PDB file of C-alpha atoms and ligand atoms in Angstrom:
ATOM      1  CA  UNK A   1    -136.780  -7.796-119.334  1.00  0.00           C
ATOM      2  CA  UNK A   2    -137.936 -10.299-116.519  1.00  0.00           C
ATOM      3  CA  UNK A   3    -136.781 -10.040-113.118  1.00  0.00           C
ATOM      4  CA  UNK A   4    -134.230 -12.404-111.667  1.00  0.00           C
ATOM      5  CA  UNK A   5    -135.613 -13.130-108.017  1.00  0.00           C
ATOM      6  CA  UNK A   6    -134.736 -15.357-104.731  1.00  0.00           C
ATOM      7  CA  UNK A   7    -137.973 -16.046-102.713  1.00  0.00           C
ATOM      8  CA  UNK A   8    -137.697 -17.478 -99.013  1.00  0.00           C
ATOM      9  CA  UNK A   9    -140.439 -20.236 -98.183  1.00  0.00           C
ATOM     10  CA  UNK A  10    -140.363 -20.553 -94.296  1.00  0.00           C
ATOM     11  CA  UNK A  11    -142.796 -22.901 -94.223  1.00  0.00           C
ATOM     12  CA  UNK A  12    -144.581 -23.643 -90.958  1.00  0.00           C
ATOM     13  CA  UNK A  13    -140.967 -22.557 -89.161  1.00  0.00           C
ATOM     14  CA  UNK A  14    -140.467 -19.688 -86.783  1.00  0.00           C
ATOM     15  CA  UNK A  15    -142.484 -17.941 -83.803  1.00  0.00           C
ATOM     16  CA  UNK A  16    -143.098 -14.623 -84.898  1.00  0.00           C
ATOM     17  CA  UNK A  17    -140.525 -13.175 -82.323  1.00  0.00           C
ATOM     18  CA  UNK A  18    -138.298 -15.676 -84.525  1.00  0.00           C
ATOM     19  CA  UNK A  19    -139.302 -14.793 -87.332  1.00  0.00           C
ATOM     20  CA  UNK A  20    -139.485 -10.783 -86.969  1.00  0.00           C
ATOM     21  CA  UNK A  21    -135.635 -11.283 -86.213  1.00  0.00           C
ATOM     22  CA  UNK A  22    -134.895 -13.720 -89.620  1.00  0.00           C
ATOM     23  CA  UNK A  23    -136.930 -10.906 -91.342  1.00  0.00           C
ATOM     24  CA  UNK A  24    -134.640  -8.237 -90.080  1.00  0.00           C
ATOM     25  CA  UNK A  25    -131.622  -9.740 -90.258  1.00  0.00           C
ATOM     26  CA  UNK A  26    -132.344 -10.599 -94.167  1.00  0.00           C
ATOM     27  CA  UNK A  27    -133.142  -7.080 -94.906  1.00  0.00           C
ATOM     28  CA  UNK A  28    -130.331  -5.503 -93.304  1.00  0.00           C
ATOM     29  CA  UNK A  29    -128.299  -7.539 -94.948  1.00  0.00           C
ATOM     30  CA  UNK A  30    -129.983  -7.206 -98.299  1.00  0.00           C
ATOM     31  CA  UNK A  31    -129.506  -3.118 -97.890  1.00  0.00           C
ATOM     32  CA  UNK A  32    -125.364  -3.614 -96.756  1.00  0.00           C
ATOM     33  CA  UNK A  33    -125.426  -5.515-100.300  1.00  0.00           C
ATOM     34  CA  UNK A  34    -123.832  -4.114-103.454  1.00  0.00           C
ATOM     35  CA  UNK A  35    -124.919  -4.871-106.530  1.00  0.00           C
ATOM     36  CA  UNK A  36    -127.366  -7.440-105.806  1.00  0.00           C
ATOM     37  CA  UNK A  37    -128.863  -9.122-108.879  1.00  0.00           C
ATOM     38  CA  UNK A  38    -132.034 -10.455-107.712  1.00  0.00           C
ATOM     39  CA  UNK A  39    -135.362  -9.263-106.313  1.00  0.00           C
ATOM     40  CA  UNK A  40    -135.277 -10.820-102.340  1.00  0.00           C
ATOM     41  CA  UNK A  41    -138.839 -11.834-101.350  1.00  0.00           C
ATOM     42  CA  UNK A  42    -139.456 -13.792 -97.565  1.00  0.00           C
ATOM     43  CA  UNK A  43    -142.487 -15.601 -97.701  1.00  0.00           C
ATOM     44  CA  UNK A  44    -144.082 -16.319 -94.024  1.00  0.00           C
ATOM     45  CA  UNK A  45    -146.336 -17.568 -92.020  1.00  0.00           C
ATOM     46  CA  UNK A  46    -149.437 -16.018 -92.248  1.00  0.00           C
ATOM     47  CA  UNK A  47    -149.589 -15.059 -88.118  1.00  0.00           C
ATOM     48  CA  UNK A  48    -146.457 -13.339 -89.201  1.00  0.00           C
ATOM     49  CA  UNK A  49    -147.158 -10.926 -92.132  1.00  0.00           C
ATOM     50  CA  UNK A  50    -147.790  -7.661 -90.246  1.00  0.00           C
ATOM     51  CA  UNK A  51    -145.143  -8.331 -88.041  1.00  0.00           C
ATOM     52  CA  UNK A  52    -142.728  -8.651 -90.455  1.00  0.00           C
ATOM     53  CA  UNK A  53    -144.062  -6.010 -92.586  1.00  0.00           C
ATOM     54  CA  UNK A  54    -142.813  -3.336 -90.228  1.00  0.00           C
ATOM     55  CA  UNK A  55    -139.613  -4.106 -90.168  1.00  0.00           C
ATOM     56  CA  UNK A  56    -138.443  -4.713 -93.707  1.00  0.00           C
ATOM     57  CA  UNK A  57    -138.522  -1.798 -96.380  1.00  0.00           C
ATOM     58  CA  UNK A  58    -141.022  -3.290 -98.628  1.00  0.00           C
ATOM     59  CA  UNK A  59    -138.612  -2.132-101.736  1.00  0.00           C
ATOM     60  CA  UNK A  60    -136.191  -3.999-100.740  1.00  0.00           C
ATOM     61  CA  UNK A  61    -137.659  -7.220 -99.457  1.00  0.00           C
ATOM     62  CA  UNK A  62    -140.769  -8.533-100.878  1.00  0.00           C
ATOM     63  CA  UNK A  63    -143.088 -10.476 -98.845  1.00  0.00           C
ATOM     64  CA  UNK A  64    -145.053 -12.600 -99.453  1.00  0.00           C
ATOM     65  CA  UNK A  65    -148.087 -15.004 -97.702  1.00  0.00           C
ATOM     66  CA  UNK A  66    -147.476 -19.403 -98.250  1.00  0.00           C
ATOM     67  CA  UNK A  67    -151.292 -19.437 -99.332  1.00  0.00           C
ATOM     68  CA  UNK A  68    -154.429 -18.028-100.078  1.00  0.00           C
ATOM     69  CA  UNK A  69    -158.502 -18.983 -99.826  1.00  0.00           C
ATOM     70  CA  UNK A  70    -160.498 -19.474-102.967  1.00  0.00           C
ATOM     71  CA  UNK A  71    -163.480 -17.332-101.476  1.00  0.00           C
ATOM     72  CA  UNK A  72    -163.829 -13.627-100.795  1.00  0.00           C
ATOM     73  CA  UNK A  73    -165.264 -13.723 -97.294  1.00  0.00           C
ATOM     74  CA  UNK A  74    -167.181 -15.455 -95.090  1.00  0.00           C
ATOM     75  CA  UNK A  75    -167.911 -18.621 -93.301  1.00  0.00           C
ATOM     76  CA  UNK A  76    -164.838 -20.262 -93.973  1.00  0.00           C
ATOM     77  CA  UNK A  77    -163.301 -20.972 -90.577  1.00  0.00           C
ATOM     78  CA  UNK A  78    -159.434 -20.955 -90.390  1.00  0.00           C
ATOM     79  CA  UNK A  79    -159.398 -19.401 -94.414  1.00  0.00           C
ATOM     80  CA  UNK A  80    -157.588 -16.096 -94.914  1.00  0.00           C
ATOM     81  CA  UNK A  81    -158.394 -14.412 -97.610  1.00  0.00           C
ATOM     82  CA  UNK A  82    -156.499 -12.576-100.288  1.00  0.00           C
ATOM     83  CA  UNK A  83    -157.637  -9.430 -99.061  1.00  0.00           C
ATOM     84  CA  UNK A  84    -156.813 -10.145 -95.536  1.00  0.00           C
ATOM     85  CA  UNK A  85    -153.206 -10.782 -97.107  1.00  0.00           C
ATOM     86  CA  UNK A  86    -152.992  -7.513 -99.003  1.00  0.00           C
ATOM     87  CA  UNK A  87    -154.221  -5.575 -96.145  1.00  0.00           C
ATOM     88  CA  UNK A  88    -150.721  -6.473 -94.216  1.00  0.00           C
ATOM     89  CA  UNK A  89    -149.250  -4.970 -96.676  1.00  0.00           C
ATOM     90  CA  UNK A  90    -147.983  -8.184 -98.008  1.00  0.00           C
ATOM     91  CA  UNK A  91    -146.796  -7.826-102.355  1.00  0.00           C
ATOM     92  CA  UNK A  92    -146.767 -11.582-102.978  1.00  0.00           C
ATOM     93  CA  UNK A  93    -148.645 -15.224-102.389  1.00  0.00           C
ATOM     94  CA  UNK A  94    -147.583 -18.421-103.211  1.00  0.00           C
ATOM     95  CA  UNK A  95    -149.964 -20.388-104.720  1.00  0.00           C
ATOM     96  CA  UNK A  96    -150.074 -24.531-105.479  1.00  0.00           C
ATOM     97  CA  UNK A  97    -147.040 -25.897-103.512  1.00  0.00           C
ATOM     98  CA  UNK A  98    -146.757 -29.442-103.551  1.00  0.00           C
ATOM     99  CA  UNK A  99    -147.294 -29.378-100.193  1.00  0.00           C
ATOM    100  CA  UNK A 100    -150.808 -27.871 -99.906  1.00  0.00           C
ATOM    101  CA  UNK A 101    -151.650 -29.596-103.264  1.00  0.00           C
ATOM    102  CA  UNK A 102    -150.718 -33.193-101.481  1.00  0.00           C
ATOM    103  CA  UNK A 103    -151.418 -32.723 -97.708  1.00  0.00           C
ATOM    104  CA  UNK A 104    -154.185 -30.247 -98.297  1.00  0.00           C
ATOM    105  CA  UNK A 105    -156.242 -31.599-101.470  1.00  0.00           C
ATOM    106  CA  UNK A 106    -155.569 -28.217-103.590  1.00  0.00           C
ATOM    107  CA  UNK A 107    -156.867 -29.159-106.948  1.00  0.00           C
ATOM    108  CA  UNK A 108    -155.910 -27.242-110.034  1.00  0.00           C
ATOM    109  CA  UNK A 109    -159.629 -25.912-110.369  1.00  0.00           C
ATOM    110  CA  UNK A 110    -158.696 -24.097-106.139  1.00  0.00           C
ATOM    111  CA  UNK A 111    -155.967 -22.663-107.681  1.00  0.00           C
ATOM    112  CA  UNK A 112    -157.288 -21.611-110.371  1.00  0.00           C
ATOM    113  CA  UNK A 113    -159.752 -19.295-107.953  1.00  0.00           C
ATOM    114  CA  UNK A 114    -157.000 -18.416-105.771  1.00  0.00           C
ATOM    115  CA  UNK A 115    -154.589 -16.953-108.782  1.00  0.00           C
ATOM    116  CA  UNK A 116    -157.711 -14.892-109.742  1.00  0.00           C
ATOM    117  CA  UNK A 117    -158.491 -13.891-105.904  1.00  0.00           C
ATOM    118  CA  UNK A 118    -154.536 -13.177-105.730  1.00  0.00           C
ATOM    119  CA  UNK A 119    -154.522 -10.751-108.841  1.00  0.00           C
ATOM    120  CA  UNK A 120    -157.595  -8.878-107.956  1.00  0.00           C
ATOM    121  CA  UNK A 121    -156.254  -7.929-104.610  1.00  0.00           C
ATOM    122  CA  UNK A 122    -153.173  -6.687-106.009  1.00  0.00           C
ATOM    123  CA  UNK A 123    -150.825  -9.988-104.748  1.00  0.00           C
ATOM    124  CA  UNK A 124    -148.291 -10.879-107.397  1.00  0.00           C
ATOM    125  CA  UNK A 125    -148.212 -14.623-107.652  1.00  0.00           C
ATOM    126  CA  UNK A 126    -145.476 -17.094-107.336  1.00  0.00           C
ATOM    127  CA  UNK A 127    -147.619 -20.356-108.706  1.00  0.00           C
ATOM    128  CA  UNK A 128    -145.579 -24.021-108.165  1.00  0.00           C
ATOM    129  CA  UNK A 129    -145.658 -26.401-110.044  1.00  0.00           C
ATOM    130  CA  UNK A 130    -143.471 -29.842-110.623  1.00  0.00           C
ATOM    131  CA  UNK A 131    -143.543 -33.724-110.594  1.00  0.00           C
ATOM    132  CA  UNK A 132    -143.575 -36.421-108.019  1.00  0.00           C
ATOM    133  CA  UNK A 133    -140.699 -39.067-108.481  1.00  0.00           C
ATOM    134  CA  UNK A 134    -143.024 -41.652-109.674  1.00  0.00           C
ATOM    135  CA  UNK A 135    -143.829 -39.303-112.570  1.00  0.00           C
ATOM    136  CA  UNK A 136    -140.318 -38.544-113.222  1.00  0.00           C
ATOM    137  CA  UNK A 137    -139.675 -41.917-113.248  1.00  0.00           C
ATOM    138  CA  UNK A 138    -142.550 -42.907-115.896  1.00  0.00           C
ATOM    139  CA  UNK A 139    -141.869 -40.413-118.611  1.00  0.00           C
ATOM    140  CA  UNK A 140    -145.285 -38.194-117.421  1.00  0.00           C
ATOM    141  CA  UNK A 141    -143.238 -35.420-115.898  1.00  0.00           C
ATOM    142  CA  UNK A 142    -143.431 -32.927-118.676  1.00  0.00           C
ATOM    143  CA  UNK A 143    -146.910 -33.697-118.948  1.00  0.00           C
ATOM    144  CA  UNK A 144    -148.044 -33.293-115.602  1.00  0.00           C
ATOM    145  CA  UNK A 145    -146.123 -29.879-115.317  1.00  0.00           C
ATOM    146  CA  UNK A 146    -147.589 -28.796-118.419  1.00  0.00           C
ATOM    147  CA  UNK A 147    -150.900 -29.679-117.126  1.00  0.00           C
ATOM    148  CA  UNK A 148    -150.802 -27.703-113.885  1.00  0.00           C
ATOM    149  CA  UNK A 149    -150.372 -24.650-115.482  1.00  0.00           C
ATOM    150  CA  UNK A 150    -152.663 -24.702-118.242  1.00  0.00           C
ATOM    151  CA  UNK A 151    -155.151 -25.659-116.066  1.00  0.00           C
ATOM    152  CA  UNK A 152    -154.415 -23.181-113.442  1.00  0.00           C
ATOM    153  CA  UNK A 153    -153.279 -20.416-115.478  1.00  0.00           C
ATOM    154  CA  UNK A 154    -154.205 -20.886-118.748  1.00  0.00           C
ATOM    155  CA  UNK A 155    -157.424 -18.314-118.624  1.00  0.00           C
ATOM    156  CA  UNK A 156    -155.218 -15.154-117.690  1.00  0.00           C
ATOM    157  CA  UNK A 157    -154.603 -12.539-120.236  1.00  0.00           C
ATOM    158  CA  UNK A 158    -151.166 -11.404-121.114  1.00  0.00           C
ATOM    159  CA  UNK A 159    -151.504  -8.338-118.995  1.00  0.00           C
ATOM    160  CA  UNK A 160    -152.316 -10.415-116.240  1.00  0.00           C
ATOM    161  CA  UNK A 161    -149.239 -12.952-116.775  1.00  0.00           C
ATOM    162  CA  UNK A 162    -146.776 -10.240-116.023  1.00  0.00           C
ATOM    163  CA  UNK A 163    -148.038 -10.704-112.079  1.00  0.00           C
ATOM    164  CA  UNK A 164    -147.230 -14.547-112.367  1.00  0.00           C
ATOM    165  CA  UNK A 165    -144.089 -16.116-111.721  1.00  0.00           C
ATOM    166  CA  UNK A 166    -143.847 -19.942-112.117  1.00  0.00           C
ATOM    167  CA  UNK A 167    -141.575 -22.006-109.671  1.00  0.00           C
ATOM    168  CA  UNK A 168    -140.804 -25.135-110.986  1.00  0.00           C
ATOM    169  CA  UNK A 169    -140.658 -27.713-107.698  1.00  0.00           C
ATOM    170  CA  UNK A 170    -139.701 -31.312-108.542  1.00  0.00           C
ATOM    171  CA  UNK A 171    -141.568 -32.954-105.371  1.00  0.00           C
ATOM    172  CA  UNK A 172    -138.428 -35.185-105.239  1.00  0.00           C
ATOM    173  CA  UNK A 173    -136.353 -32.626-104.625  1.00  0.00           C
ATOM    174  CA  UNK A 174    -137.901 -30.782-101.736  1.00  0.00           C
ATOM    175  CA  UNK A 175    -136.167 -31.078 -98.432  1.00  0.00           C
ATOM    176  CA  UNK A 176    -134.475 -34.068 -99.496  1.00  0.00           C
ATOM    177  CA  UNK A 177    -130.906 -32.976-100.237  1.00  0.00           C
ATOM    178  CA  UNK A 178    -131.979 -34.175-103.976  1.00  0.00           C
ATOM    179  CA  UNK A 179    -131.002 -31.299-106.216  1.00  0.00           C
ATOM    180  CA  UNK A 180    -132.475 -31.667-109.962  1.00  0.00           C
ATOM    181  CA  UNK A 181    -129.432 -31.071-111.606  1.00  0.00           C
ATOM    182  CA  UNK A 182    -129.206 -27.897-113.614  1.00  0.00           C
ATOM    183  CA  UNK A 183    -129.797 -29.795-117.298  1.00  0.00           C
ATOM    184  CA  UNK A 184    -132.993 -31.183-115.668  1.00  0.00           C
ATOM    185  CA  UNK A 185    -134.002 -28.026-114.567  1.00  0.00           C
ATOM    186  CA  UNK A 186    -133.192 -26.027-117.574  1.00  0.00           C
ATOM    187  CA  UNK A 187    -135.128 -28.626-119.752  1.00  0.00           C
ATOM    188  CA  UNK A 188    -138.363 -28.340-117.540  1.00  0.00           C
ATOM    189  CA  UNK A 189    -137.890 -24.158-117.687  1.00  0.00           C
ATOM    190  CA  UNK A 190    -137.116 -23.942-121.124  1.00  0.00           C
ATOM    191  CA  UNK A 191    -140.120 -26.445-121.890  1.00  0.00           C
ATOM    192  CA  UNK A 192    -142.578 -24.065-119.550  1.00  0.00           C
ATOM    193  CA  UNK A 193    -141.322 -21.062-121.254  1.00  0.00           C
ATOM    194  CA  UNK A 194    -142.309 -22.612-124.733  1.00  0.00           C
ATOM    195  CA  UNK A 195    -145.839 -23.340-123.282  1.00  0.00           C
ATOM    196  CA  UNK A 196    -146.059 -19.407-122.401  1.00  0.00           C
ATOM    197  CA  UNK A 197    -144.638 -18.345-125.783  1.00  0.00           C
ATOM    198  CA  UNK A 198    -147.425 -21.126-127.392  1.00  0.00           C
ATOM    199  CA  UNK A 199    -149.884 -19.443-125.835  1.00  0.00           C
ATOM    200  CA  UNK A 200    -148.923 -15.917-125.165  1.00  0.00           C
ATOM    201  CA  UNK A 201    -146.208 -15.204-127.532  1.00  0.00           C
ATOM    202  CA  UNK A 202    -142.667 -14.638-127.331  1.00  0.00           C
ATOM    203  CA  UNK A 203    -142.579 -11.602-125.614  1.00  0.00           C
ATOM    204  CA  UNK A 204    -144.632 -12.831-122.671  1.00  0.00           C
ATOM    205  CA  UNK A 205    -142.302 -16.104-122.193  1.00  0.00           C
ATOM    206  CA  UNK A 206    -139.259 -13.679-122.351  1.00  0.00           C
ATOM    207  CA  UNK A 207    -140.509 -11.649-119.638  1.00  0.00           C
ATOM    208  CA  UNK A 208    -141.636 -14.267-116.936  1.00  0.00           C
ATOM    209  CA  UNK A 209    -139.306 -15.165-114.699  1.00  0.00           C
ATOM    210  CA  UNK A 210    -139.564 -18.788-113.547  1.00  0.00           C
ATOM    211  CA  UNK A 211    -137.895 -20.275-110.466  1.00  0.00           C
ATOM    212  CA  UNK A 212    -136.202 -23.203-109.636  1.00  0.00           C
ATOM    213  CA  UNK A 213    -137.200 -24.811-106.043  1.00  0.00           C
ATOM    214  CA  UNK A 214    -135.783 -28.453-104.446  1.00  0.00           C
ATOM    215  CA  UNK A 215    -132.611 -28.354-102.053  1.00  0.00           C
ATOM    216  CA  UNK A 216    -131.022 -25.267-103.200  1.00  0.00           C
ATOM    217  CA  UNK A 217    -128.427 -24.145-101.476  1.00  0.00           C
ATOM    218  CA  UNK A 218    -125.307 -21.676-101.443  1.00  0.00           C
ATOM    219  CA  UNK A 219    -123.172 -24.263-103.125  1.00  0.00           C
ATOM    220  CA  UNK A 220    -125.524 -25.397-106.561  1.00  0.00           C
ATOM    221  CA  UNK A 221    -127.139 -21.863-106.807  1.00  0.00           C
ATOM    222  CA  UNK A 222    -124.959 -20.949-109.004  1.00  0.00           C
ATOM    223  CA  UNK A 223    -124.424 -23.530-111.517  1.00  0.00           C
ATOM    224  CA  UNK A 224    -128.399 -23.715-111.884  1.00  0.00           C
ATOM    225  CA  UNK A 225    -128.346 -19.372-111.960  1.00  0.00           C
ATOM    226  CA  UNK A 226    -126.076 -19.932-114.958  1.00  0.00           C
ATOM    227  CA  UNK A 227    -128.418 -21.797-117.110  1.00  0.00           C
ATOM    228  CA  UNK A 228    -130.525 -19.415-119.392  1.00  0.00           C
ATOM    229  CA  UNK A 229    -133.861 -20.180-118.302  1.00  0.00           C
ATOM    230  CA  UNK A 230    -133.476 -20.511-114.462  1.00  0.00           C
ATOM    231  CA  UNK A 231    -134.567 -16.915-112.899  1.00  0.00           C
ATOM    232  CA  UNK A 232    -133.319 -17.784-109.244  1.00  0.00           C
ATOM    233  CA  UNK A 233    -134.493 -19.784-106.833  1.00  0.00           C
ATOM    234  CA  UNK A 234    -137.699 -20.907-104.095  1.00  0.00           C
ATOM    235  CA  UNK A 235    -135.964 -21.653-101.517  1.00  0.00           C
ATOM    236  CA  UNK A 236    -137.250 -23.772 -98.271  1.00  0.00           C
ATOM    237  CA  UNK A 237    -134.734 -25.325 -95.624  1.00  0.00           C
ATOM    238  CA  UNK A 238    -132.136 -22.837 -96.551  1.00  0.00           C
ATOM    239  CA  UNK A 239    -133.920 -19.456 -96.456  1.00  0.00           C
ATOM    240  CA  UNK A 240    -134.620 -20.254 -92.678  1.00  0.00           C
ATOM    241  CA  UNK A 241    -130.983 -18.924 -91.790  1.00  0.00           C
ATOM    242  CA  UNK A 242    -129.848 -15.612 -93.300  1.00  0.00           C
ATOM    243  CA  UNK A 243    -126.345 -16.097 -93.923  1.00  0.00           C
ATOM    244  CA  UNK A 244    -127.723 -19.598 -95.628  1.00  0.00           C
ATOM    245  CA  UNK A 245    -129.948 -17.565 -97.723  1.00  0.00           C
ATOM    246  CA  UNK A 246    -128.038 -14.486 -98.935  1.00  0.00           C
ATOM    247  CA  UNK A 247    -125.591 -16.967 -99.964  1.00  0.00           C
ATOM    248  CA  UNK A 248    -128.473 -17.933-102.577  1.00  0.00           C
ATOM    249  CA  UNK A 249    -129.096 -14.625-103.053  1.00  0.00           C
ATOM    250  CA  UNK A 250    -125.381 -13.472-104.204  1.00  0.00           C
ATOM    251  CA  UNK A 251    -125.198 -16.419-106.266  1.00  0.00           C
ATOM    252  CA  UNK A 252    -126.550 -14.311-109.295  1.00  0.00           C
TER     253      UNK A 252
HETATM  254  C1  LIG B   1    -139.810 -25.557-101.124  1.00  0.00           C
HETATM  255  O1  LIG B   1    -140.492 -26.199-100.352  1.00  0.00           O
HETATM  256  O2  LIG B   1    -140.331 -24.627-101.770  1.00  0.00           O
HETATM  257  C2  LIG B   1    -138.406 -25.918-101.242  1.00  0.00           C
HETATM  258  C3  LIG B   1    -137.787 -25.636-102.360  1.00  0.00           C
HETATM  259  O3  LIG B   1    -137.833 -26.575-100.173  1.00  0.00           O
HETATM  260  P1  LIG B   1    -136.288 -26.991-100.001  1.00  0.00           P
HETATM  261  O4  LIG B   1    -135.460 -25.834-100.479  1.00  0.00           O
HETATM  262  O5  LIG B   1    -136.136 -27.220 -98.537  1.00  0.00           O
HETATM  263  O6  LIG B   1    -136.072 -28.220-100.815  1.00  0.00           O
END
C-alpha cells in the first residue's frame, strides 16, 4: 500500500533560528494530531538540516535536504554531497525541481547521478518533474513529463523504486496562485503511474506514491486529495507557516 505524504519545500526561506522554530512548531503540532493520514516531511535549507534534526522526532517528521551533488567527494566547491546529507540525519532529498533544473542547468543525465548518489546513502527520493506553460500549451506536456522520468529514473530496479516518490510540478503553477485543477492533475498522475506499471508492473505503480506540487493550499488540498491518483502534496509558499501547512496536512 503506498504512503499518502505532505512534504514542505522551504525553499531558500528562513534563518536557521527561523527555521528551527517553523520546524518545531510543525512537529508539535503534527504529535497534538489525531489520526493524521499522511506522512509530514519539512524539506530545508541545507545550513539548516542538523539544526532542525534535533528538534523534530524523526518518526514523526521527515526531513528532508532541497538538493544533492552528483559526485561523492571532493573538489567541488559549494557541492554537498549525499553523504554529507545523510550524516545530519536527514531521511529524504529532493531531486530535479524546476527550479534547479531552470536556474541551475540540472540536466536529466545530473539527476540521474544524484538519484543513484541519493539511494546509496540511504536518502529516500522525492524526484520532480512537470511542464512549463509553453509545453502545456503545445500539446508536449505529457511528453516532456514522461521524458524526465525515464530518463532520470528509468535504470532503477523495482526494489529501488520503492525509495522514489514522484512529484508532479506544473512549472506554471509554482508560486503563481495557478492551481492545475484536480482533472489536470489526476490525468498527469494517472498517466505517470501507467509509465511505472509499463515498466515495472502493476504492483510497483500501485505502491508509489506521487505528489502533486503548484499553489496548494488549505482550501484545494482537498478536492485534489480526493482524486485517486494524487498521494498529497509538495508544498512551497504555504509550508512556510505552520498553521498554513497542517491545514494541507489534515486535508487527507
Ligand atoms: C514548489 O516549489 O515545490 C511548490 C509547489 O511551490 P508553491 O506551493 O509555492 O507553488
Amino acid at each position: 500500500m503506498r504512503k499518502n505524504i505532505v512534504a514542505g519545500n522551504w525553499k531558500m526561506n528562513t534563518t536557521v533560528p527561523e527555521g528551527v522554530q517553523l520546524a518545531k512548531e510543525v512537529c508539535e503540532a503534527v504529535s497534538s494530531a489525531q489520526g493524521l493520514k499522511c506522512d509530514v516531511i519539512v524539506g530545508v535549507p541545507f545550513t539548516h538540516l542538523t539544526a532542525v534534526r534535533q528538534v523534530i522526532d524523526i518518526n514523526k517528521v521527515g526531513l528532508a535536504a532541497q538538493n544533492c551533488a552528483d559526485h561523492t567527494s571532493g573538489a567541488y566547491t559549494g557541492e554537498v554531497s549525499a553523504a554529507m546529507v545523510a550524516s545530519t540525519g536527514a531521511n529524504y532529498v529532493i531531486l530535479g525541481h524546476s527550479e534547479r533544473r531552470g536556474y541551475y542547468n540540472e540536466t536529466p543525465e545530473m539527476l540521474k547521478e544524484k538519484v543513484d548518489m541519493a539511494l546509496a546513502n540511504g536518502l529516500k527520493v522525492i524526484f520532480c518533474c512537470g511542464e512549463s506553460l509553453e509545453e502545456r500549451e503545445n500539446g508536449s506536456f505529457k511528453e516532456v513529463i514522461g521524458g524526465e522520468i525515464r530518463d532520470s529514473l528509468f535504470h532503477l530496479t523495482a526494489e529501488q523504486m520503492a525509495n522514489i516518490v514522484i512529484a508532479y510540478e506544473p512549472i506554471w503553477a509554482i508560486g503563481t496562485g495557478k492551481t492545475a485543477t484536480s482533472d489536470q492533475a489526476q490525468e498527469i498522475h494517472a498517466l505517470i503511474r501507467g509509465l511505472l506499471a509499463d515498466k515495472y508492473g502493476a504492483q510497483v505503480a500501485d505502491d508509489t506514491t506521487i505528489l502533486y506540487g503548484g499553489s496548494c493550499k488549505p482550501s484545494n488540498a482537498p478536492e485534489l486529495f480526493a482524486k485517486p491518483d494524487i498521494d498529497g502534496g509538495l508544498i512551497g509558499g504555504a509550508s512556510l507557516k505552520a498553521a498554513d501547512f497542517m491545514g494541507i496536512v489534515t486535508a487527507f
